[in-house]
Amino acid sequence: MLLNNSDFHLPYNQKLVAKAKELRKKATIPEQKLWQEYLRFLKPRFLRQRPIDNFIVDFYCASCQLVIEIDGDSHFTQEGQKYDFERTKILEGYGLTVVRFTNEQVMNHFEGVCTEIERSFFQKDRKTVFHNRGVLFWEIH
């Protein structure tokens, strides 16, 4: 069920603002790299550590309705995978597309990650694919 329509604004949890600011100050190295070397220069504009509903997403572009997540080791546990799957479904219910990359992809395949992000701007039917551990990720070509 799509929860988003043209008159709908994403839920913004004010209680998460302080935590989001803290996360921006303590970004992981892959998050810092993607932000400092790429996303902050892009048009359309991305926001870092943005509260949406009861979550804080790593990067969010309102005009593209795109969420980018950079996943570390905690996302590869069974519990982490279940949480990510449920969270992704909720965010997709708002009409958002969630794109996931691993820390390793950002650090070792940076150009491919940037290419996939750019492709996601132009693809109307963006598809998410399964990483070999069962977590949702984009394939890097």
mmCIF file of C-alpha atoms in Angstrom:
data_model
loop_
_atom_site.group_PDB
_atom_site.id
_atom_site.type_symbol
_atom_site.label_atom_id
_atom_site.label_comp_id
_atom_site.label_asym_id
_atom_site.label_seq_id
_atom_site.Cartn_x
_atom_site.Cartn_y
_atom_site.Cartn_z
ATOM 1 C CA MET A 1 0.000 0.000 0.000
ATOM 2 C CA LEU A 2 1.379 3.381 -1.016
ATOM 3 C CA LEU A 3 1.009 5.909 1.783
ATOM 4 C CA ASN A 4 2.349 8.842 -0.203
ATOM 5 C CA ASN A 5 0.385 11.169 -2.459
ATOM 6 C CA SER A 6 0.988 14.669 -3.779
ATOM 7 C CA ASP A 7 -0.486 16.332 -0.670
ATOM 8 C CA PHE A 8 1.310 14.077 1.806
ATOM 9 C CA HIS A 9 4.388 15.047 3.801
ATOM 10 C CA LEU A 10 6.676 12.416 5.246
ATOM 11 C CA PRO A 11 6.304 11.985 8.994
ATOM 12 C CA TYR A 12 9.089 13.798 10.821
ATOM 13 C CA ASN A 13 9.848 12.617 14.345
ATOM 14 C CA GLN A 14 11.065 15.654 16.300
ATOM 15 C CA LYS A 15 12.326 13.340 19.064
ATOM 16 C CA LEU A 16 14.996 12.014 16.676
ATOM 17 C CA VAL A 17 16.522 15.412 15.803
ATOM 18 C CA ALA A 18 19.186 15.356 18.544
ATOM 19 C CA LYS A 19 20.156 11.774 17.665
ATOM 20 C CA ALA A 20 20.370 12.694 13.959
ATOM 21 C CA LYS A 21 22.698 15.614 14.764
ATOM 22 C CA GLU A 22 24.862 13.286 16.843
ATOM 23 C CA LEU A 23 25.004 10.760 13.994
ATOM 24 C CA ARG A 24 26.079 13.498 11.559
ATOM 25 C CA LYS A 25 28.974 14.355 13.879
ATOM 26 C CA LYS A 26 29.948 10.695 14.296
ATOM 27 C CA ALA A 27 29.525 9.477 10.727
ATOM 28 C CA THR A 28 31.255 6.255 9.754
ATOM 29 C CA ILE A 29 34.224 6.468 7.395
ATOM 30 C CA PRO A 30 32.177 5.155 4.422
ATOM 31 C CA GLU A 31 29.404 7.684 5.178
ATOM 32 C CA GLN A 32 31.979 10.482 5.399
ATOM 33 C CA LYS A 33 33.548 9.408 2.104
ATOM 34 C CA LEU A 34 30.245 9.265 0.225
ATOM 35 C CA TRP A 35 29.186 12.647 1.622
ATOM 36 C CA GLN A 36 32.501 14.529 1.373
ATOM 37 C CA GLU A 37 33.512 13.236 -2.038
ATOM 38 C CA TYR A 38 30.190 12.956 -3.816
ATOM 39 C CA LEU A 39 26.696 13.553 -2.398
ATOM 40 C CA ARG A 40 27.215 17.049 -1.012
ATOM 41 C CA PHE A 41 28.092 18.301 -4.510
ATOM 42 C CA LEU A 42 25.085 16.782 -6.262
ATOM 43 C CA LYS A 43 22.022 18.460 -7.552
ATOM 44 C CA PRO A 44 19.446 17.308 -6.502
ATOM 45 C CA ARG A 45 20.181 18.033 -2.864
ATOM 46 C CA PHE A 46 20.774 15.283 -0.318
ATOM 47 C CA LEU A 47 20.386 15.527 3.444
ATOM 48 C CA ARG A 48 22.435 13.497 5.927
ATOM 49 C CA GLN A 49 20.951 11.523 8.816
ATOM 50 C CA ARG A 50 17.381 12.574 8.130
ATOM 51 C CA PRO A 51 14.542 11.548 10.488
ATOM 52 C CA ILE A 52 11.672 9.942 8.588
ATOM 53 C CA ASP A 53 8.875 8.397 10.630
ATOM 54 C CA ASN A 54 10.575 6.534 13.487
ATOM 55 C CA PHE A 55 13.843 6.045 11.599
ATOM 56 C CA ILE A 56 16.954 8.042 10.785
ATOM 57 C CA VAL A 57 18.110 7.368 7.234
ATOM 58 C CA ASP A 58 21.747 7.878 6.221
ATOM 59 C CA PHE A 59 21.019 10.070 3.171
ATOM 60 C CA TYR A 60 17.753 11.401 1.772
ATOM 61 C CA CYS A 61 16.858 13.253 -1.417
ATOM 62 C CA ALA A 62 13.323 14.673 -1.269
ATOM 63 C CA SER A 63 13.055 15.568 -4.964
ATOM 64 C CA CYS A 64 14.031 12.017 -6.004
ATOM 65 C CA GLN A 65 12.199 10.322 -3.129
ATOM 66 C CA LEU A 66 15.420 8.385 -2.632
ATOM 67 C CA VAL A 67 16.998 6.999 0.543
ATOM 68 C CA ILE A 68 20.609 5.793 0.502
ATOM 69 C CA GLU A 69 21.783 3.519 3.294
ATOM 70 C CA ILE A 70 25.387 2.497 3.971
ATOM 71 C CA ASP A 71 25.379 -0.813 5.813
ATOM 72 C CA GLY A 72 28.050 -2.111 8.150
ATOM 73 C CA ASP A 73 28.420 -5.484 9.857
ATOM 74 C CA SER A 74 25.362 -5.155 12.117
ATOM 75 C CA HIS A 75 23.146 -5.291 9.039
ATOM 76 C CA PHE A 76 24.327 -8.798 8.176
ATOM 77 C CA THR A 77 22.979 -10.507 11.288
ATOM 78 C CA GLN A 78 19.654 -12.291 11.048
ATOM 79 C CA GLU A 79 18.115 -9.671 13.329
ATOM 80 C CA GLY A 80 19.677 -6.823 11.329
ATOM 81 C CA GLN A 81 18.398 -8.234 8.049
ATOM 82 C CA LYS A 82 14.877 -8.592 9.423
ATOM 83 C CA TYR A 83 14.919 -5.021 10.775
ATOM 84 C CA ASP A 84 16.247 -3.627 7.473
ATOM 85 C CA PHE A 85 13.610 -5.528 5.486
ATOM 86 C CA GLU A 86 10.753 -4.235 7.659
ATOM 87 C CA ARG A 87 12.148 -0.695 7.682
ATOM 88 C CA THR A 88 12.557 -0.744 3.894
ATOM 89 C CA LYS A 89 8.946 -1.853 3.417
ATOM 90 C CA ILE A 90 7.708 1.005 5.634
ATOM 91 C CA LEU A 91 9.815 3.581 3.765
ATOM 92 C CA GLU A 92 8.660 2.173 0.412
ATOM 93 C CA GLY A 93 5.098 2.606 1.676
ATOM 94 C CA TYR A 94 5.760 6.351 1.641
ATOM 95 C CA GLY A 95 6.766 6.124 -2.022
ATOM 96 C CA LEU A 96 10.500 6.167 -1.274
ATOM 97 C CA THR A 97 13.103 4.032 -2.969
ATOM 98 C CA VAL A 98 15.729 2.622 -0.617
ATOM 99 C CA VAL A 99 19.170 1.947 -2.088
ATOM 100 C CA ARG A 100 21.643 0.023 0.045
ATOM 101 C CA PHE A 101 25.410 -0.246 -0.265
ATOM 102 C CA THR A 102 27.841 -2.036 2.006
ATOM 103 C CA ASN A 103 30.748 -0.268 3.678
ATOM 104 C CA GLU A 104 33.021 -2.394 1.486
ATOM 105 C CA GLN A 105 31.294 -1.246 -1.700
ATOM 106 C CA VAL A 106 31.694 2.425 -0.770
ATOM 107 C CA MET A 107 35.341 2.047 0.227
ATOM 108 C CA ASN A 108 36.495 -0.291 -2.567
ATOM 109 C CA HIS A 109 34.096 0.349 -5.459
ATOM 110 C CA PHE A 110 33.375 4.049 -4.994
ATOM 111 C CA GLU A 111 33.021 4.917 -8.674
ATOM 112 C CA GLY A 112 30.514 2.094 -9.145
ATOM 113 C CA VAL A 113 28.508 3.261 -6.130
ATOM 114 C CA CYS A 114 28.369 6.802 -7.552
ATOM 115 C CA THR A 115 27.303 5.456 -10.944
ATOM 116 C CA GLU A 116 24.484 3.437 -9.371
ATOM 117 C CA ILE A 117 23.288 6.476 -7.420
ATOM 118 C CA GLU A 118 23.185 8.515 -10.643
ATOM 119 C CA ARG A 119 21.326 5.728 -12.436
ATOM 120 C CA SER A 120 18.733 5.699 -9.683
ATOM 121 C CA PHE A 121 17.798 9.315 -10.542
ATOM 122 C CA PHE A 122 16.732 8.302 -14.040
ATOM 123 C CA GLN A 123 15.198 4.878 -13.520
ATOM 124 C CA LYS A 124 11.456 5.033 -13.158
ATOM 125 C CA ASP A 125 11.159 1.409 -12.048
ATOM 126 C CA ARG A 126 14.102 1.109 -9.704
ATOM 127 C CA LYS A 127 14.586 -2.468 -8.583
ATOM 128 C CA THR A 128 16.362 -3.594 -5.499
ATOM 129 C CA VAL A 129 18.319 -6.823 -5.733
ATOM 130 C CA PHE A 130 19.418 -9.297 -3.118
ATOM 131 C CA HIS A 131 22.979 -9.363 -1.855
ATOM 132 C CA ASN A 132 24.285 -12.880 -1.251
ATOM 133 C CA ARG A 133 23.622 -12.520 2.494
ATOM 134 C CA GLY A 134 19.953 -11.792 1.903
ATOM 135 C CA VAL A 135 20.171 -8.054 2.539
ATOM 136 C CA LEU A 136 18.808 -5.695 -0.090
ATOM 137 C CA PHE A 137 21.526 -3.996 -2.128
ATOM 138 C CA TRP A 138 22.020 -2.542 -5.566
ATOM 139 C CA GLU A 139 24.241 -4.527 -7.857
ATOM 140 C CA ILE A 140 27.270 -2.564 -8.941
ATOM 141 C CA HIS A 141 28.107 -3.086 -12.612
#
